[in-house]
Tab-separated table of C-alpha atoms in Angstrom:
chain	number	residue	atom	x	y	z
A	1	MET	CA	50.322	-32.056	-7.304
A	2	SER	CA	47.577	-29.406	-7.003
A	3	ALA	CA	47.473	-27.102	-10.008
A	4	THR	CA	48.225	-23.388	-9.634
A	5	ILE	CA	45.913	-20.844	-11.283
A	6	LEU	CA	46.650	-17.148	-11.729
A	7	ILE	CA	43.548	-14.908	-11.903
A	8	VAL	CA	44.113	-11.575	-13.666
A	9	ASP	CA	41.260	-9.062	-13.430
A	10	ASP	CA	41.047	-5.415	-12.367
A	11	GLU	CA	37.676	-6.045	-10.667
A	12	GLU	CA	38.265	-7.158	-7.089
A	13	SER	CA	34.837	-8.802	-6.827
A	14	ILE	CA	35.621	-11.034	-9.830
A	15	ARG	CA	39.023	-11.976	-8.434
A	16	GLN	CA	37.606	-12.874	-5.025
A	17	ALA	CA	34.651	-14.820	-6.447
A	18	LEU	CA	36.872	-16.899	-8.747
A	19	GLN	CA	39.438	-17.411	-5.999
A	20	GLY	CA	36.839	-18.792	-3.604
A	21	ILE	CA	35.354	-21.141	-6.205
A	22	LEU	CA	38.678	-22.511	-7.370
A	23	GLU	CA	40.194	-22.908	-3.900
A	24	ASP	CA	37.092	-24.873	-2.892
A	25	GLU	CA	37.954	-27.212	-5.779
A	26	GLY	CA	41.458	-27.726	-4.380
A	27	TYR	CA	43.437	-25.431	-6.677
A	28	HIS	CA	46.226	-23.121	-5.512
A	29	VAL	CA	45.252	-19.569	-6.553
A	30	THR	CA	47.291	-16.392	-7.018
A	31	LEU	CA	45.952	-12.971	-8.029
A	32	ALA	CA	47.019	-10.084	-10.259
A	33	TYR	CA	45.372	-6.674	-10.863
A	34	ASP	CA	46.383	-6.157	-14.505
A	35	GLY	CA	48.654	-7.352	-17.307
A	36	ILE	CA	51.866	-5.897	-15.878
A	37	ASP	CA	51.196	-7.537	-12.501
A	38	ALA	CA	50.377	-10.788	-14.334
A	39	ILE	CA	53.689	-10.920	-16.192
A	40	GLU	CA	55.609	-10.245	-12.976
A	41	SER	CA	53.613	-12.935	-11.172
A	42	VAL	CA	54.287	-15.538	-13.872
A	43	GLN	CA	57.985	-14.720	-13.706
A	44	ARG	CA	58.004	-15.279	-9.933
A	45	ASN	CA	55.865	-18.404	-9.804
A	46	LEU	CA	54.987	-20.190	-13.024
A	47	PRO	CA	51.315	-21.275	-12.857
A	48	ASP	CA	49.584	-24.143	-14.624
A	49	LEU	CA	46.825	-21.865	-15.932
A	50	VAL	CA	46.057	-18.164	-16.293
A	51	LEU	CA	42.508	-16.747	-16.279
A	52	LEU	CA	43.021	-13.414	-18.051
A	53	ASP	CA	40.561	-10.546	-18.386
A	54	ILE	CA	40.696	-8.600	-21.654
A	55	TRP	CA	39.758	-5.078	-20.588
A	56	MET	CA	42.275	-3.846	-18.011
A	57	PRO	CA	44.261	-0.658	-17.326
A	58	ARG	CA	47.970	-0.194	-18.223
A	59	LEU	CA	48.226	-3.399	-20.304
A	60	ASP	CA	45.149	-5.053	-21.791
A	61	GLY	CA	44.525	-8.791	-21.935
A	62	LEU	CA	45.375	-9.372	-25.595
A	63	GLU	CA	48.780	-7.726	-25.304
A	64	THR	CA	49.391	-9.560	-22.024
A	65	LEU	CA	48.454	-12.834	-23.746
A	66	GLN	CA	50.936	-12.140	-26.523
A	67	ARG	CA	53.769	-11.310	-24.113
A	68	LEU	CA	53.109	-14.328	-21.893
A	69	LYS	CA	53.143	-16.636	-24.906
A	70	GLU	CA	56.505	-15.189	-25.936
A	71	ILE	CA	57.873	-15.874	-22.452
A	72	TYR	CA	56.301	-19.314	-22.024
A	73	PRO	CA	54.684	-20.722	-25.195
A	74	ASP	CA	53.158	-23.766	-23.478
A	75	LEU	CA	51.374	-21.801	-20.737
A	76	ALA	CA	47.603	-22.436	-20.787
A	77	ILE	CA	45.649	-19.157	-20.851
A	78	VAL	CA	41.859	-18.698	-20.800
A	79	MET	CA	40.514	-15.256	-21.757
A	80	ILE	CA	37.629	-13.617	-19.879
A	81	SER	CA	35.598	-10.662	-21.148
A	82	GLY	CA	32.365	-8.829	-20.400
A	83	HIS	CA	32.416	-7.232	-23.835
A	84	GLY	CA	33.322	-10.206	-25.947
A	85	THR	CA	32.914	-10.302	-29.693
A	86	ILE	CA	33.571	-13.014	-32.228
A	87	GLU	CA	36.471	-10.958	-33.560
A	88	THR	CA	38.048	-10.740	-30.104
A	89	ALA	CA	37.585	-14.456	-29.484
A	90	VAL	CA	39.169	-15.332	-32.839
A	91	LYS	CA	42.107	-13.021	-32.202
A	92	SER	CA	42.643	-14.536	-28.747
A	93	THR	CA	42.700	-18.023	-30.221
A	94	LYS	CA	45.184	-17.012	-32.913
A	95	LEU	CA	47.447	-15.568	-30.212
A	96	GLY	CA	47.393	-18.923	-28.413
A	97	ALA	CA	44.542	-18.723	-25.877
A	98	PHE	CA	43.103	-22.086	-24.869
A	99	ASP	CA	39.535	-20.807	-24.610
A	100	PHE	CA	37.357	-17.716	-24.269
A	101	ILE	CA	34.720	-17.214	-21.529
A	102	GLU	CA	32.190	-14.386	-21.507
A	103	LYS	CA	30.918	-12.515	-18.437
A	104	PRO	CA	28.727	-12.911	-16.476
A	105	LEU	CA	30.631	-16.031	-15.620
A	106	SER	CA	28.882	-19.390	-15.390
A	107	LEU	CA	30.268	-21.479	-12.507
A	108	ASP	CA	29.906	-24.719	-14.463
A	109	LYS	CA	31.518	-23.218	-17.565
A	110	VAL	CA	34.471	-21.892	-15.560
A	111	LEU	CA	35.123	-25.222	-13.787
A	112	VAL	CA	34.819	-27.306	-16.951
A	113	THR	CA	37.125	-24.954	-18.888
A	114	VAL	CA	39.692	-24.910	-16.074
A	115	GLN	CA	39.681	-28.712	-15.817
A	116	ASN	CA	40.062	-29.111	-19.582
A	117	ALA	CA	42.875	-26.553	-19.845
A	118	ILE	CA	44.899	-28.133	-17.031
A	119	ARG	CA	44.262	-31.636	-18.357
A	120	MET	CA	45.394	-30.641	-21.840
A	121	GLY	CA	48.574	-29.096	-20.455
A	122	ARG	CA	49.446	-32.231	-18.525
A	123	LEU	CA	48.602	-34.489	-21.464
A	124	LYS	CA	51.037	-32.509	-23.587
A	125	PHE	CA	53.814	-33.160	-21.074
A	126	GLU	CA	52.888	-36.847	-20.815
A	127	ASN	CA	52.769	-37.282	-24.579
A	128	GLU	CA	56.332	-35.982	-24.890
A	129	SER	CA	57.413	-38.890	-22.697
A	130	LEU	CA	55.070	-41.577	-24.003
A	131	ARG	CA	55.673	-40.767	-27.675
A	132	GLY	CA	59.250	-41.963	-27.340
A	133	MET	CA	58.138	-45.256	-25.764
A	134	MET	CA	55.305	-46.272	-28.101
A	135	ASP	CA	57.443	-48.171	-30.594
A	136	GLU	CA	59.889	-49.574	-28.049
A	137	HIS	CA	59.772	-52.990	-26.492
A	138	TYR	CA	61.508	-53.533	-23.163
A	139	GLU	CA	62.345	-56.882	-21.580
A	140	ILE	CA	65.109	-58.738	-19.762
A	141	VAL	CA	66.499	-61.212	-22.299
A	142	GLY	CA	68.370	-64.397	-21.387
A	143	GLY	CA	68.059	-67.616	-19.423
A	144	SER	CA	70.978	-67.162	-17.029
A	145	VAL	CA	70.515	-67.335	-13.273
A	146	PHE	CA	71.089	-63.579	-13.175
A	147	ALA	CA	68.446	-62.788	-15.821
A	148	THR	CA	65.918	-65.097	-14.173
A	149	LYS	CA	66.432	-63.593	-10.707
A	150	LEU	CA	66.301	-60.083	-12.167
A	151	ARG	CA	62.900	-60.736	-13.754
A	152	ASP	CA	61.618	-62.147	-10.454
A	153	GLN	CA	62.932	-59.143	-8.516
A	154	LEU	CA	61.296	-56.755	-10.979
A	155	ARG	CA	57.908	-58.428	-10.551
A	156	ILE	CA	58.156	-57.950	-6.786
A	157	VAL	CA	59.497	-54.383	-6.733
A	158	ALA	CA	57.727	-52.761	-9.697
A	159	PRO	CA	54.223	-52.455	-8.151
A	160	SER	CA	55.535	-50.389	-5.224
A	161	SER	CA	56.426	-46.691	-5.261
A	162	ALA	CA	59.739	-47.185	-3.458
A	163	ALA	CA	62.828	-45.385	-4.731
A	164	VAL	CA	65.298	-47.646	-6.506
A	165	LEU	CA	69.084	-47.522	-6.953
A	166	VAL	CA	70.559	-49.367	-9.956
A	167	LEU	CA	74.314	-50.021	-10.023
A	168	GLY	CA	76.297	-51.337	-12.955
A	169	GLU	CA	78.883	-50.537	-15.602
A	170	ASN	CA	78.015	-48.408	-18.611
A	171	GLY	CA	75.979	-50.326	-21.157
A	172	THR	CA	74.610	-52.982	-18.778
A	173	GLY	CA	70.990	-51.855	-19.162
A	174	LYS	CA	70.309	-49.611	-16.175
A	175	GLU	CA	67.833	-47.400	-18.050
A	176	LEU	CA	66.198	-50.494	-19.545
A	177	LEU	CA	65.549	-51.767	-16.015
A	178	ALA	CA	64.100	-48.380	-14.999
A	179	ARG	CA	61.709	-48.426	-17.965
A	180	ILE	CA	60.572	-51.969	-17.160
A	181	LEU	CA	59.956	-50.925	-13.547
A	182	HIS	CA	57.782	-48.116	-14.901
A	183	LEU	CA	55.853	-50.307	-17.361
A	184	GLN	CA	55.169	-53.020	-14.772
A	185	SER	CA	53.923	-50.531	-12.166
A	186	SER	CA	50.576	-48.835	-11.584
A	187	ARG	CA	52.232	-45.687	-12.997
A	188	SER	CA	52.617	-47.173	-16.487
A	189	ASP	CA	50.046	-44.777	-17.978
A	190	LYS	CA	51.994	-41.804	-16.613
A	191	PRO	CA	55.200	-40.273	-17.993
A	192	PHE	CA	58.736	-41.613	-17.830
A	193	ALA	CA	61.423	-38.910	-17.860
A	194	ALA	CA	65.183	-39.475	-17.926
A	195	VAL	CA	68.067	-37.174	-17.016
A	196	ASN	CA	71.743	-37.968	-17.560
A	197	CYS	CA	73.268	-36.101	-14.621
A	198	ALA	CA	76.794	-36.468	-16.038
A	199	ALA	CA	75.900	-34.853	-19.367
A	200	ILE	CA	74.494	-31.561	-18.050
A	201	PRO	CA	76.716	-28.818	-16.577
A	202	GLU	CA	76.370	-28.339	-12.838
A	203	GLU	CA	75.032	-24.805	-13.241
A	204	LEU	CA	72.146	-26.070	-15.413
A	205	ILE	CA	71.239	-29.417	-13.824
A	206	GLU	CA	68.835	-27.927	-11.264
A	207	ILE	CA	67.001	-26.053	-14.021
A	208	GLU	CA	66.698	-29.317	-15.952
A	209	LEU	CA	65.316	-31.119	-12.897
A	210	PHE	CA	63.177	-28.478	-11.204
A	211	GLY	CA	62.512	-25.876	-13.912
A	212	HIS	CA	62.950	-22.156	-13.394
A	213	GLU	CA	60.797	-19.101	-12.846
A	214	THR	CA	63.320	-16.336	-13.471
A	215	ALA	CA	65.846	-15.809	-16.232
A	216	ALA	CA	68.406	-18.590	-15.800
A	217	PHE	CA	71.222	-16.869	-17.667
A	218	PRO	CA	71.813	-13.586	-19.547
A	219	GLY	CA	69.515	-13.238	-22.528
A	220	ASP	CA	67.187	-16.007	-21.359
A	221	ILE	CA	63.578	-14.826	-21.127
A	222	SER	CA	61.817	-18.188	-21.090
A	223	ARG	CA	60.287	-19.726	-18.002
A	224	ARG	CA	59.751	-23.446	-18.006
A	225	LYS	CA	58.976	-26.492	-15.959
A	226	GLY	CA	61.509	-29.218	-15.298
A	227	LYS	CA	61.662	-32.998	-15.555
A	228	LEU	CA	59.905	-33.384	-12.198
A	229	ASP	CA	56.860	-31.695	-13.730
A	230	LEU	CA	57.190	-33.816	-16.869
A	231	ALA	CA	57.320	-37.017	-14.808
A	232	GLU	CA	54.421	-36.094	-12.497
A	233	GLY	CA	52.620	-39.257	-11.429
A	234	GLY	CA	55.220	-41.400	-13.186
A	235	VAL	CA	58.940	-42.158	-12.957
A	236	LEU	CA	62.018	-39.925	-13.049
A	237	PHE	CA	65.220	-41.778	-13.968
A	238	LEU	CA	68.420	-40.087	-12.773
A	239	ASP	CA	71.397	-41.650	-14.522
A	240	GLU	CA	74.839	-41.126	-12.932
A	241	ILE	CA	73.350	-39.587	-9.809
A	242	GLY	CA	76.808	-39.572	-8.220
A	243	GLU	CA	77.694	-36.623	-10.475
A	244	LEU	CA	75.229	-34.320	-8.708
A	245	SER	CA	76.538	-31.746	-6.240
A	246	LEU	CA	75.700	-32.171	-2.554
A	247	GLN	CA	73.332	-29.211	-2.819
A	248	THR	CA	71.337	-30.852	-5.612
A	249	GLN	CA	71.460	-34.199	-3.818
A	250	GLY	CA	69.841	-32.478	-0.830
A	251	LYS	CA	67.005	-31.254	-3.031
A	252	ILE	CA	66.451	-34.738	-4.449
A	253	PHE	CA	66.382	-36.082	-0.886
A	254	ARG	CA	63.654	-33.548	-0.075
A	255	VAL	CA	61.635	-34.777	-3.056
A	256	LEU	CA	61.898	-38.343	-1.739
A	257	LYS	CA	61.235	-37.476	1.894
A	258	ASP	CA	58.648	-34.683	1.716
A	259	HIS	CA	57.448	-34.877	-1.910
A	260	LEU	CA	58.237	-31.178	-2.315
A	261	PHE	CA	60.533	-29.047	-4.473
A	262	GLU	CA	61.050	-25.440	-5.509
A	263	ARG	CA	61.852	-24.203	-8.993
A	264	VAL	CA	65.053	-22.269	-9.540
A	265	GLY	CA	64.288	-18.646	-8.741
A	266	GLY	CA	60.920	-19.547	-7.201
A	267	SER	CA	59.800	-19.256	-3.617
A	268	ARG	CA	56.792	-21.564	-3.512
A	269	SER	CA	57.115	-25.225	-2.472
A	270	ILE	CA	55.453	-27.481	-5.020
A	271	ASP	CA	54.113	-30.873	-4.064
A	272	THR	CA	54.964	-33.778	-6.352
A	273	ASP	CA	54.202	-37.467	-6.788
A	274	VAL	CA	57.144	-38.975	-8.691
A	275	ARG	CA	58.942	-42.279	-8.266
A	276	ILE	CA	62.720	-41.835	-8.388
A	277	VAL	CA	64.910	-44.484	-10.002
A	278	ALA	CA	68.586	-43.550	-9.754
A	279	ALA	CA	71.589	-45.191	-11.373
A	280	SER	CA	75.359	-45.092	-11.086
A	281	SER	CA	78.185	-46.768	-12.997
A	282	ARG	CA	80.259	-46.806	-9.811
A	283	ALA	CA	79.391	-48.313	-6.433
A	284	LEU	CA	79.331	-44.913	-4.600
A	285	ASP	CA	81.188	-46.418	-1.590
A	286	ASP	CA	84.210	-44.155	-2.091
A	287	ASP	CA	81.923	-41.150	-2.581
A	288	LEU	CA	80.229	-41.892	0.730
A	289	LYS	CA	83.586	-42.166	2.502
A	290	SER	CA	84.873	-38.916	0.997
A	291	GLY	CA	81.636	-37.100	1.798
A	292	SER	CA	80.870	-36.261	-1.833
A	293	PHE	CA	77.654	-38.289	-1.764
A	294	SER	CA	74.911	-37.756	0.808
A	295	GLU	CA	74.394	-40.629	3.233
A	296	ASP	CA	70.756	-39.624	3.704
A	297	LEU	CA	70.098	-39.792	-0.029
A	298	TYR	CA	72.049	-43.027	-0.455
A	299	TYR	CA	70.124	-44.890	2.231
A	300	MET	CA	66.824	-43.507	0.965
A	301	LEU	CA	67.606	-44.716	-2.567
A	302	SER	CA	69.114	-48.065	-1.639
A	303	ILE	CA	66.011	-49.402	0.099
A	304	VAL	CA	65.605	-51.461	-3.072
A	305	PRO	CA	69.005	-51.894	-4.816
A	306	PHE	CA	69.613	-53.591	-8.164
A	307	VAL	CA	73.035	-54.601	-9.483
A	308	MET	CA	73.376	-55.109	-13.241
A	309	LEU	CA	76.113	-57.618	-14.086
A	310	PRO	CA	78.535	-56.855	-16.930
A	311	LEU	CA	78.068	-59.004	-20.018
A	312	ARG	CA	81.376	-60.845	-19.412
A	313	GLU	CA	79.805	-62.259	-16.216
A	314	ARG	CA	76.665	-63.511	-17.970
A	315	ARG	CA	78.136	-64.929	-21.200
A	316	GLU	CA	75.456	-67.622	-21.368
A	317	ASP	CA	72.966	-64.866	-22.288
A	318	ILE	CA	74.941	-63.763	-25.368
A	319	PRO	CA	73.193	-66.205	-27.791
A	320	ALA	CA	69.714	-65.097	-26.703
A	321	LEU	CA	70.673	-61.412	-26.690
A	322	SER	CA	72.286	-61.682	-30.131
A	323	ASP	CA	69.215	-63.325	-31.617
A	324	TYR	CA	66.930	-60.777	-29.937
A	325	PHE	CA	68.862	-57.757	-31.259
A	326	LEU	CA	69.179	-59.278	-34.722
A	327	GLN	CA	65.474	-60.054	-35.095
A	328	GLN	CA	64.528	-56.690	-33.595
A	329	TYR	CA	66.733	-54.841	-36.088
A	330	CYS	CA	65.584	-56.829	-39.131
A	331	ARG	CA	61.920	-56.272	-38.300
A	332	SER	CA	62.306	-52.552	-37.573
A	333	GLU	CA	64.187	-52.030	-40.869
A	334	GLY	CA	61.910	-54.296	-42.898
A	335	ARG	CA	64.836	-56.569	-43.808
A	336	GLU	CA	64.955	-60.308	-44.384
A	337	LEU	CA	65.307	-62.160	-41.076
A	338	LYS	CA	68.856	-63.384	-40.533
A	339	ALA	CA	70.623	-65.832	-38.239
A	340	VAL	CA	74.089	-65.848	-36.658
A	341	GLN	CA	76.193	-68.941	-37.230
A	342	GLN	CA	77.223	-70.962	-34.179
A	343	ASP	CA	80.951	-70.256	-34.536
A	344	VAL	CA	80.164	-66.518	-34.504
A	345	VAL	CA	78.253	-66.919	-31.254
A	346	GLU	CA	81.152	-68.835	-29.721
A	347	LEU	CA	83.646	-66.150	-30.741
A	348	MET	CA	81.383	-63.497	-29.210
A	349	GLN	CA	81.192	-65.495	-25.991
A	350	ASP	CA	85.016	-65.446	-25.854
A	351	TYR	CA	85.102	-61.651	-25.983
A	352	ASP	CA	85.122	-59.429	-22.871
A	353	TRP	CA	82.585	-56.824	-24.133
A	354	PRO	CA	83.911	-53.705	-22.359
A	355	GLY	CA	80.907	-51.811	-23.765
A	356	ASN	CA	78.574	-54.517	-22.415
A	357	ILE	CA	75.091	-54.996	-23.909
A	358	HIS	CA	75.197	-51.699	-25.803
A	359	GLU	CA	78.364	-52.834	-27.579
A	360	LEU	CA	76.828	-56.219	-28.411
A	361	LYS	CA	73.751	-54.518	-29.868
A	362	ASN	CA	75.924	-52.252	-32.027
A	363	VAL	CA	77.981	-55.209	-33.304
A	364	ILE	CA	74.869	-57.226	-34.175
A	365	GLU	CA	73.305	-54.316	-36.058
A	366	ARG	CA	76.568	-53.655	-37.908
A	367	MET	CA	76.769	-57.284	-39.049
A	368	ALA	CA	73.104	-57.239	-40.095
A	369	ILE	CA	73.779	-54.190	-42.268
A	370	ILE	CA	76.912	-55.385	-44.054
A	371	SER	CA	76.221	-59.116	-44.335
A	372	ALA	CA	74.907	-60.680	-47.522
A	373	GLY	CA	72.324	-63.444	-47.394
A	374	SER	CA	70.368	-64.785	-44.461
A	375	SER	CA	73.301	-66.248	-42.495
A	376	ILE	CA	76.011	-64.213	-40.730
A	377	ASP	CA	79.435	-65.868	-40.595
A	378	SER	CA	82.599	-64.892	-38.724
A	379	SER	CA	83.973	-62.807	-41.608
A	380	TYR	CA	81.551	-60.065	-40.587
A	381	LEU	CA	82.759	-59.871	-36.975
A	382	PRO	CA	84.773	-56.775	-36.016
A	383	GLU	CA	88.495	-57.369	-35.949
A	384	VAL	CA	88.720	-56.679	-32.217
A	385	ILE	CA	86.538	-59.733	-31.492
A	386	LEU	CA	88.446	-61.966	-33.890
A	387	GLN	CA	91.724	-60.988	-32.221
A	388	ARG	CA	90.701	-61.322	-28.612
A	389	SER	CA	89.076	-63.923	-26.406
A	390	ALA	CA	88.165	-63.710	-22.765
A	391	SER	CA	89.825	-66.873	-21.384
A	392	GLY	CA	91.824	-66.066	-18.298
A	393	GLY	CA	90.893	-62.415	-18.448
A	394	GLY	CA	91.311	-62.128	-22.224
A	395	ARG	CA	94.005	-63.610	-24.416
A	396	VAL	CA	95.546	-62.114	-27.528
A	397	ALA	CA	94.570	-64.076	-30.640
A	398	THR	CA	96.978	-64.689	-33.460
A	399	ILE	CA	96.899	-62.890	-36.800
A	400	GLY	CA	97.865	-65.394	-39.431
A	401	SER	CA	100.234	-67.280	-37.108
A	402	THR	CA	100.755	-68.316	-33.507
A	403	ALA	CA	101.498	-65.756	-30.820
A	404	GLU	CA	104.997	-67.203	-30.428
A	405	SER	CA	105.918	-66.202	-33.997
A	406	HIS	CA	105.406	-62.487	-33.312
A	407	SER	CA	108.344	-60.203	-32.671
A	408	LEU	CA	108.399	-58.119	-29.496
A	409	LYS	CA	107.419	-55.048	-31.525
A	410	GLU	CA	104.499	-56.887	-33.149
A	411	ALA	CA	103.282	-58.100	-29.767
A	412	ARG	CA	103.631	-54.626	-28.276
A	413	ASP	CA	101.771	-53.017	-31.203
A	414	LEU	CA	99.013	-55.613	-31.002
A	415	PHE	CA	98.607	-55.022	-27.278
A	416	GLU	CA	98.514	-51.240	-27.758
A	417	ARG	CA	95.949	-51.538	-30.542
A	418	GLU	CA	93.682	-53.722	-28.425
A	419	PHE	CA	94.162	-51.452	-25.419
A	420	ILE	CA	93.095	-48.390	-27.453
A	421	ILE	CA	90.055	-50.218	-28.862
A	422	ARG	CA	89.015	-51.300	-25.370
A	423	LYS	CA	89.362	-47.762	-24.005
A	424	LEU	CA	87.432	-46.329	-26.967
A	425	ASN	CA	84.642	-48.796	-26.204
A	426	GLU	CA	84.639	-47.854	-22.530
A	427	ASN	CA	84.289	-44.182	-23.478
A	428	ASP	CA	81.566	-44.714	-26.117
A	429	TRP	CA	84.129	-44.045	-28.916
A	430	ASN	CA	84.567	-40.446	-27.783
A	431	ILE	CA	88.100	-39.362	-28.763
A	432	THR	CA	88.448	-36.588	-26.177
A	433	ARG	CA	87.321	-38.702	-23.200
A	434	THR	CA	89.461	-41.646	-24.315
A	435	ALA	CA	92.565	-39.478	-24.667
A	436	GLU	CA	92.014	-38.074	-21.169
A	437	SER	CA	91.454	-41.537	-19.662
A	438	ILE	CA	94.795	-42.882	-21.000
A	439	ASP	CA	96.721	-39.638	-20.464
A	440	LEU	CA	97.482	-39.126	-24.151
A	441	GLU	CA	97.272	-36.035	-26.327
A	442	ARG	CA	94.168	-36.047	-28.530
A	443	THR	CA	96.245	-35.592	-31.710
A	444	ASN	CA	98.508	-38.501	-30.759
A	445	LEU	CA	95.477	-40.713	-30.203
A	446	HIS	CA	94.140	-39.762	-33.656
A	447	ARG	CA	97.512	-40.687	-35.156
A	448	LYS	CA	97.581	-44.087	-33.451
A	449	ILE	CA	94.003	-44.824	-34.538
A	450	ARG	CA	94.982	-44.141	-38.154
A	451	SER	CA	98.264	-46.065	-37.977
A	452	TYR	CA	96.582	-49.138	-36.465
A	453	GLY	CA	93.705	-48.986	-38.971
A	454	ILE	CA	91.095	-48.863	-36.194
A	455	GLU	CA	87.597	-48.465	-37.606
A	456	MET	CA	85.843	-45.717	-35.646
A	457	LYS	CA	82.255	-46.077	-34.560
A	458	HIS	CA	79.751	-43.333	-33.887
A	459	ALA	CA	79.578	-42.394	-30.198
A	460	GLY	CA	76.856	-44.414	-28.547
A	461	GLY	CA	74.568	-43.979	-25.505
A	462	ARG	CA	75.403	-44.868	-21.970
């Protein structure tokens, strides 16, 4: 993506000279006569850098600098002056200027300063992404046929720049796979940005993805770049892409096909180099048939498809995953290393895990917190696992007696309790979503949770 530079100077000769030099270096250049023109220009098309003269009519450079920083605090601005003083330079720096260049302009000084300012701006964006990944370790854990094939497929696909579609239930590790793709690719030193398309209102999702150059809603004066800018050169992960409107899907298709996008409220096409990894918790077949998902986008994304199996279909990986999460937690918290007893592992392998790997991780961490000593026995397992096994699609376990000794009411209550727990897991323990999914009033669900003594968990990630 070629950087955009706005030159603000009331001297036409200076504007033209700088424009010629910078365009020869491959930059996209726009021009403004004074501070008022500069602010309007930034609002129309947000640049990567502003070269701003200090002495100008109507609105001088220092006041323009201050106003631009209020509108867009991260905008890189270099001040230019033919009457520079140390006091002016210091004031510019305090107001947020990146640097100060005196006239007559030195070609070498201008080019070096421009390169440094743009590089610093991009490094800031990249650091926001990389900072969150520094202490994380990502790998596919397990010795199942599925895990082995998945690792092999990743080694083949990761080095390319092809778009990827990842399908699988919530909690199966779709974002984990996207991050491994990123780390095993030639883009690993570039940013990784993630967007949960289901968590952002439709009217704001395009701003989140593409940024905006005009006020997005009443009272909003900020102009900002989107996740495509943040992920430049790296990977953009779009979780639950099926939740996007057809209009937004069309814009994502353009990014994949032409490597171009426009910011909300902007008119200039911006070139981009971003690898798209998309994910969906549903297969998208019905969406294609109903016309709510773009065929063009689907076939562009599904050149390289991945399908993440639910944990109940890869039970042989539960021992390795349990040990991995347990050791990871103990080390990160500085706790004594612990081990899970074999009967605990077997009980966990008999459970259906509606929340998949995310649920397993939460259970392991919970047991590590509340258990005493270095060995975790079955008394620390959540009640839902002790009461349920997965044989034949999940059987109801007994509570103190055989299933035959229960009355009809006891059996019905036990089934309802397990059903509610399973639905809470499926909806990340969100009361409102769970109530909607089972067609029950929220207050009634609260009452049942209390009456059945269900221990609530904090809402987890996808």
